[in-house]
CSV table of C-alpha atoms in Angstrom, one decimal:
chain,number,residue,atom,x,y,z
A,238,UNK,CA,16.4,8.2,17.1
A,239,UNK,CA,13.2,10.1,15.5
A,240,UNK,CA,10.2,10.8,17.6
A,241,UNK,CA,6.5,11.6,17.6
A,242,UNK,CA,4.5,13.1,20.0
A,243,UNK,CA,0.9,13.9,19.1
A,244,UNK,CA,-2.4,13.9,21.0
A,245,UNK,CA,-4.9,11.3,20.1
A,246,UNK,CA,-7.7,12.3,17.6
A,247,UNK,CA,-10.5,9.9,16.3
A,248,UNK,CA,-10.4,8.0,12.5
A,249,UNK,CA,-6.7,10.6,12.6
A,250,UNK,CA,-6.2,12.0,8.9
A,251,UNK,CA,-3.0,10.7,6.7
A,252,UNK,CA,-0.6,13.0,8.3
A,253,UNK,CA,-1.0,11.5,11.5
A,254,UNK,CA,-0.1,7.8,10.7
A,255,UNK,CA,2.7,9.4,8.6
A,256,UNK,CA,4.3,10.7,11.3
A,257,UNK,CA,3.9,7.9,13.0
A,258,UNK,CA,5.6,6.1,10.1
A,259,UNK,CA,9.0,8.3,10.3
A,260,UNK,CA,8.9,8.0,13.6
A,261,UNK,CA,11.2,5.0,16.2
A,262,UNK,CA,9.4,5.9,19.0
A,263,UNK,CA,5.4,7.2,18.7
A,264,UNK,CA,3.9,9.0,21.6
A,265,UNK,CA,0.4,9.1,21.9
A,266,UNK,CA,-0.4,12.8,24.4
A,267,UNK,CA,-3.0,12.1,26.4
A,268,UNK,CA,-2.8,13.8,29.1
A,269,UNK,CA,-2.1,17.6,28.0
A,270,UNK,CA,-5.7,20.3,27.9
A,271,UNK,CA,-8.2,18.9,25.6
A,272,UNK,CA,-8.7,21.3,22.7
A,273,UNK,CA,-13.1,21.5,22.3
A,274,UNK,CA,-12.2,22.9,18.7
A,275,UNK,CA,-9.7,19.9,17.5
A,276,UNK,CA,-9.9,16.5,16.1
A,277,UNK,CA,-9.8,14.4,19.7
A,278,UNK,CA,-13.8,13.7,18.9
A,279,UNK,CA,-13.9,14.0,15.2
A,280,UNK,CA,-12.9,13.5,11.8
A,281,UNK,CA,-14.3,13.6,8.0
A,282,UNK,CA,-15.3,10.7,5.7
A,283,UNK,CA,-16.6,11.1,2.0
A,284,UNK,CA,-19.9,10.2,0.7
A,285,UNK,CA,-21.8,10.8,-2.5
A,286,UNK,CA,-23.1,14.3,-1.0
A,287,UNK,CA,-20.1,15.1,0.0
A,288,UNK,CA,-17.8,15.5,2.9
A,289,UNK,CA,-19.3,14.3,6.3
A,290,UNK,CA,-18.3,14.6,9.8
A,291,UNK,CA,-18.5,11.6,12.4
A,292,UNK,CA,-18.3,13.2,15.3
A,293,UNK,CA,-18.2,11.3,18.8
A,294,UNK,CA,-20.6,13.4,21.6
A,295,UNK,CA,-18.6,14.1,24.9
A,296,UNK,CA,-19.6,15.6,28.2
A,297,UNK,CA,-17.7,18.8,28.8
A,298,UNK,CA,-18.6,22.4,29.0
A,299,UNK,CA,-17.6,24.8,27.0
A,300,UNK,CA,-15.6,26.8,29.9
A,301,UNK,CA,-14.3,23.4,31.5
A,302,UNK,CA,-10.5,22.7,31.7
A,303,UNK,CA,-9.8,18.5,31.0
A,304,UNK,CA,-6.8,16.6,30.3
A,305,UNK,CA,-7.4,14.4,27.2
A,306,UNK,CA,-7.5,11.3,28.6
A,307,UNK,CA,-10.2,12.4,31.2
A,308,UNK,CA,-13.2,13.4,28.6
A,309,UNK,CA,-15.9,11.3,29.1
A,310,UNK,CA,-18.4,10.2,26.2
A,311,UNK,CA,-22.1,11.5,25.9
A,312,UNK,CA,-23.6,8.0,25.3
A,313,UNK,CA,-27.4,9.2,25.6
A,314,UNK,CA,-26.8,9.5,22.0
A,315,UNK,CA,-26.9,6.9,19.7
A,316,UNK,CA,-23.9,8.3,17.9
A,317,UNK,CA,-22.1,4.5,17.4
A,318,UNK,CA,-25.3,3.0,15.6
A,319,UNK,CA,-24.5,6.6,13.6
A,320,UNK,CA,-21.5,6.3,12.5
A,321,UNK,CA,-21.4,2.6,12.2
A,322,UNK,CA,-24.1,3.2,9.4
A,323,UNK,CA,-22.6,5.7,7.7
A,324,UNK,CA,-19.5,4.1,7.1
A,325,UNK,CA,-21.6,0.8,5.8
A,326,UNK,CA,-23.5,3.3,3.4
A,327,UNK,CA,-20.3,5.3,1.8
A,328,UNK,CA,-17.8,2.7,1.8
A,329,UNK,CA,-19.7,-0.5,1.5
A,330,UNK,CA,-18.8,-0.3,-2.6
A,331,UNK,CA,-14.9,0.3,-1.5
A,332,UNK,CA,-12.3,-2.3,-2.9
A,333,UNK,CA,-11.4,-3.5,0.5
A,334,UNK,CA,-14.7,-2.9,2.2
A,335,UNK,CA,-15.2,-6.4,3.8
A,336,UNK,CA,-11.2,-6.6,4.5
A,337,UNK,CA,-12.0,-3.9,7.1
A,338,UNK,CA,-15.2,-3.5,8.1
A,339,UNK,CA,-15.4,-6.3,11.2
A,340,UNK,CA,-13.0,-3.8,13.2
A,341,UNK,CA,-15.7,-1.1,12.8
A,342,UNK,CA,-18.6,-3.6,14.2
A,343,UNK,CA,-16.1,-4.5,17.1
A,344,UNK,CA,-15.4,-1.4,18.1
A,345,UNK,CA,-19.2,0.1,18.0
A,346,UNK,CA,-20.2,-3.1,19.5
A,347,UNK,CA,-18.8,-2.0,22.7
A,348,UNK,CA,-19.8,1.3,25.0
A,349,UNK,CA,-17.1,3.4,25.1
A,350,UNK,CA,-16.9,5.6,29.0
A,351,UNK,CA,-13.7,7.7,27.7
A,352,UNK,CA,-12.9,9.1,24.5
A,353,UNK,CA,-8.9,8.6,24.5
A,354,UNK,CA,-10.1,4.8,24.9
A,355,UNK,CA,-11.9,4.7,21.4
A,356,UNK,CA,-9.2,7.2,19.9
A,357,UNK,CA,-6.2,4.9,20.8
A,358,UNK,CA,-8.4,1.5,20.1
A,359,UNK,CA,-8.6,3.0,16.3
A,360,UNK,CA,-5.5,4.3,16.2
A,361,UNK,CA,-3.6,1.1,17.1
A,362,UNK,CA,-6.2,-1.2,15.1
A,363,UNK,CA,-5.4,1.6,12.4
A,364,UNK,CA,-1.5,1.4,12.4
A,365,UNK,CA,-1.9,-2.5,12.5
A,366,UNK,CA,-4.1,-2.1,8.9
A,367,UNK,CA,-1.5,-0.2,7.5
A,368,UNK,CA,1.4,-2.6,8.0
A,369,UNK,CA,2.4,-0.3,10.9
A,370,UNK,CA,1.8,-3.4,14.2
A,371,UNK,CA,5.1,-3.8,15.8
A,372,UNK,CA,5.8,0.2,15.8
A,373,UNK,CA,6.8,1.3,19.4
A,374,UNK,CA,3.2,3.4,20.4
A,375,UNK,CA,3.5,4.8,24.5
A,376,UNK,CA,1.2,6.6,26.3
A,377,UNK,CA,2.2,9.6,27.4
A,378,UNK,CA,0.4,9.5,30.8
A,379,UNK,CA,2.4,6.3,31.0
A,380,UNK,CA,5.4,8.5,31.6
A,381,UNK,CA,6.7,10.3,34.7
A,382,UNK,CA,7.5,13.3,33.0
A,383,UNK,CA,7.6,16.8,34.1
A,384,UNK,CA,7.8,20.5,33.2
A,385,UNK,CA,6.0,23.4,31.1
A,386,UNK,CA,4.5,23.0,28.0
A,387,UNK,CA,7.9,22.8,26.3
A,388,UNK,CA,9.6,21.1,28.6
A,389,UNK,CA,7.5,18.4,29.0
A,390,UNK,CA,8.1,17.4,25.2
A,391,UNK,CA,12.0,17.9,25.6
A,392,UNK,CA,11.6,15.6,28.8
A,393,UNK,CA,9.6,12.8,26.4
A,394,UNK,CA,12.8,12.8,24.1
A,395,UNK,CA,15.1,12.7,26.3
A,396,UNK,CA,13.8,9.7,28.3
A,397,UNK,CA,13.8,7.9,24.9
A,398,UNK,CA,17.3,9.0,24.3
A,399,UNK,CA,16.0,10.8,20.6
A,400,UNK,CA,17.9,13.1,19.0
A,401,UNK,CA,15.2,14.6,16.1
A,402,UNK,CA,11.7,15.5,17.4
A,403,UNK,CA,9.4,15.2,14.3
A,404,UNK,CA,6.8,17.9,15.0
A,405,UNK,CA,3.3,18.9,13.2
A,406,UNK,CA,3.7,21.6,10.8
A,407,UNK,CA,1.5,23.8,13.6
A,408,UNK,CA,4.4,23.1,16.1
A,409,UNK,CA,6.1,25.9,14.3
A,410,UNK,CA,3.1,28.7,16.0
A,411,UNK,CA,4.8,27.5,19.9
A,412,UNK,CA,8.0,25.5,19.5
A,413,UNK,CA,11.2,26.9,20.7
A,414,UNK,CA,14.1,25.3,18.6
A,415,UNK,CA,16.7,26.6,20.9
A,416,UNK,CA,15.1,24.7,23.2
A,417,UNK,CA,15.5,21.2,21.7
A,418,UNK,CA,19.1,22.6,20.2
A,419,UNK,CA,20.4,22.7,24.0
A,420,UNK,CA,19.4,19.3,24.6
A,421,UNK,CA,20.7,17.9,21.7
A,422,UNK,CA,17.6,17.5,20.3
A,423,UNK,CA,16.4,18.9,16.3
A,424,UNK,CA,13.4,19.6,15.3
A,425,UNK,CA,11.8,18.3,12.4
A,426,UNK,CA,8.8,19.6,11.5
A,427,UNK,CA,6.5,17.7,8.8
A,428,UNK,CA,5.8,18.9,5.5
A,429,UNK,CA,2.8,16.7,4.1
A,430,UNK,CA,2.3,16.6,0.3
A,431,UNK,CA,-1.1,15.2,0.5
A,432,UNK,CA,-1.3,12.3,-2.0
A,433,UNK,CA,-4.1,11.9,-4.8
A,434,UNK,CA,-5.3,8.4,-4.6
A,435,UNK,CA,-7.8,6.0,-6.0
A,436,UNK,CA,-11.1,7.0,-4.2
A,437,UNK,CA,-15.1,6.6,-4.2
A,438,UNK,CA,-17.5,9.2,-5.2
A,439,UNK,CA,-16.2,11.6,-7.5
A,440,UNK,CA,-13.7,14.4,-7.6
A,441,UNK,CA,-10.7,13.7,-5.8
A,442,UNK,CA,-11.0,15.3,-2.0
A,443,UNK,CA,-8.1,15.6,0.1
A,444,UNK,CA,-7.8,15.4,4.1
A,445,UNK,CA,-9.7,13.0,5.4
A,446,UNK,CA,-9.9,10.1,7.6
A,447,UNK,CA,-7.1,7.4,6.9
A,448,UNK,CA,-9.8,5.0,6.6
A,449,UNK,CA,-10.9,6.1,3.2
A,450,UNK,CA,-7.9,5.5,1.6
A,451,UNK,CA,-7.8,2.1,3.4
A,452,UNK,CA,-10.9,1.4,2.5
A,453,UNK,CA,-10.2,2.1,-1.5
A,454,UNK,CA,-6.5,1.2,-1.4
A,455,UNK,CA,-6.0,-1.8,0.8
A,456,UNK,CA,-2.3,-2.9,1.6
A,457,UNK,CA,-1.0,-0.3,-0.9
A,458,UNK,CA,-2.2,2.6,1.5
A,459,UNK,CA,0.9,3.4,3.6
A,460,UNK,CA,3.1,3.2,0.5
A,461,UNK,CA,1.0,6.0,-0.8
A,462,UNK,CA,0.2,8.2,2.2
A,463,UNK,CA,4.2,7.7,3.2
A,464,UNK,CA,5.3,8.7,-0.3
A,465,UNK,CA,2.5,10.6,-2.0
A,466,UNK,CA,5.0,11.4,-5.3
A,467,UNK,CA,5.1,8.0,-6.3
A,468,UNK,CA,2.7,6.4,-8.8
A,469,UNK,CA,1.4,3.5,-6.8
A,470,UNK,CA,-2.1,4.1,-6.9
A,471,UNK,CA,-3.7,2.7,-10.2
């Protein structure tokens, strides 16, 4: 039994849904610290300028400690009507733009009080997109589990009964193997070859939301982000 255990992050990039892919069991961490630098409030899309960010306002200081799932959003800004629009303008040329599009009018449709909400909305509506619907998706804070920082994710496979933890190439920087080892537990940790895939405006630019290779790939885009060596994207 394989599983994932990653924080939430908004519009996540290919890796994410990958490891979700080679993963039985996905857990979505949503209540460890929120990270102000990381990628729980924003992500990248391409346009004919370039890359741009879509970033989602929240309401925390700078020296404020938060578990993920307790950021709040700024909605004083008009940042849905934003983004919204900025999808419509790079992507409404895309291949599949109208197959997708109406889950991007639900969801800014709405007024969003907590950022895990929209994050895990996307995600799920994501996974469905790319063929990924009946996958096994938890909550961690759904969990009674215990322990340090290490211990916590030991805890998560254990209760599943998992055998391989497939980690984040980071993991490497704060994972103790021995750890896992003791438990019974290896550690995988992912090795993304980003795929080269058919794309909108220009020169070829890697690491970017998931939903631009939805967008210009369709049904074939978890074939391609899953195996990024094999020619399936003419």
């Amino acid at each position: 039994m394989r599983i994932g255990i990653l924080q939430p992050g908004y519009l996540p990039w290919l890796g994410f849904f990958e490891q979700m892919y080679k993963s039985d069991v996905f857990v979505i961490y949503d209540d460890v610290q929120y990270d102000k630098q990381g990628w729980r409030n924003r992500n990248r899309i391409k346009t004919a300028n370039g890359v741009q960010w879509l970033t989602v306002p929240v309401l925390v200081k700078f020296e404020d400690n938060h578990l993920v799932n307790e950021i709040k959003i700024d909605n004083k800004l008009n940042w849905r009507k934003k983004h919204l629009f900025s999808i419509k303008q790079n992507y409404s040329k895309a291949q599949y733009f109208k197959k997708y599009i109406d889950i991007f009018e639900e969801a800014y449709s709405k007024e969003w009080e907590y950022l895990v909400d929209i994050d895990i909305y996307f995600i799920l509506k994501l996974a469905e997109c790319l063929g990924m619907g009946d996958k096994k998706i938890i909550k961690s804070s759904t969990l009674s589990v215990t322990g340090d920082r290490i211990e916590r994710l030991v805890n998560i496979c254990k209760l599943y009964n998992a055998d391989i933890f497939y980690e984040g190439a980071a993991g490497k920087n704060y994972i103790d193997d021995s750890h896992f080892a003791k438990n019974g537990i290896k550690v995988e940790y992912q090795d993304y070859k980003h795929p080269v895939y058919n794309q909108l405006h220009g020169d070829f630019v890697p690491y970017l939301s998931v939903i631009d290779i939805l967008f210009n790939n369709g049904d074939k885009s978890l074939l391609i982000l899953a195996n990024p060596n094999l020619e399936v994207n003419k």
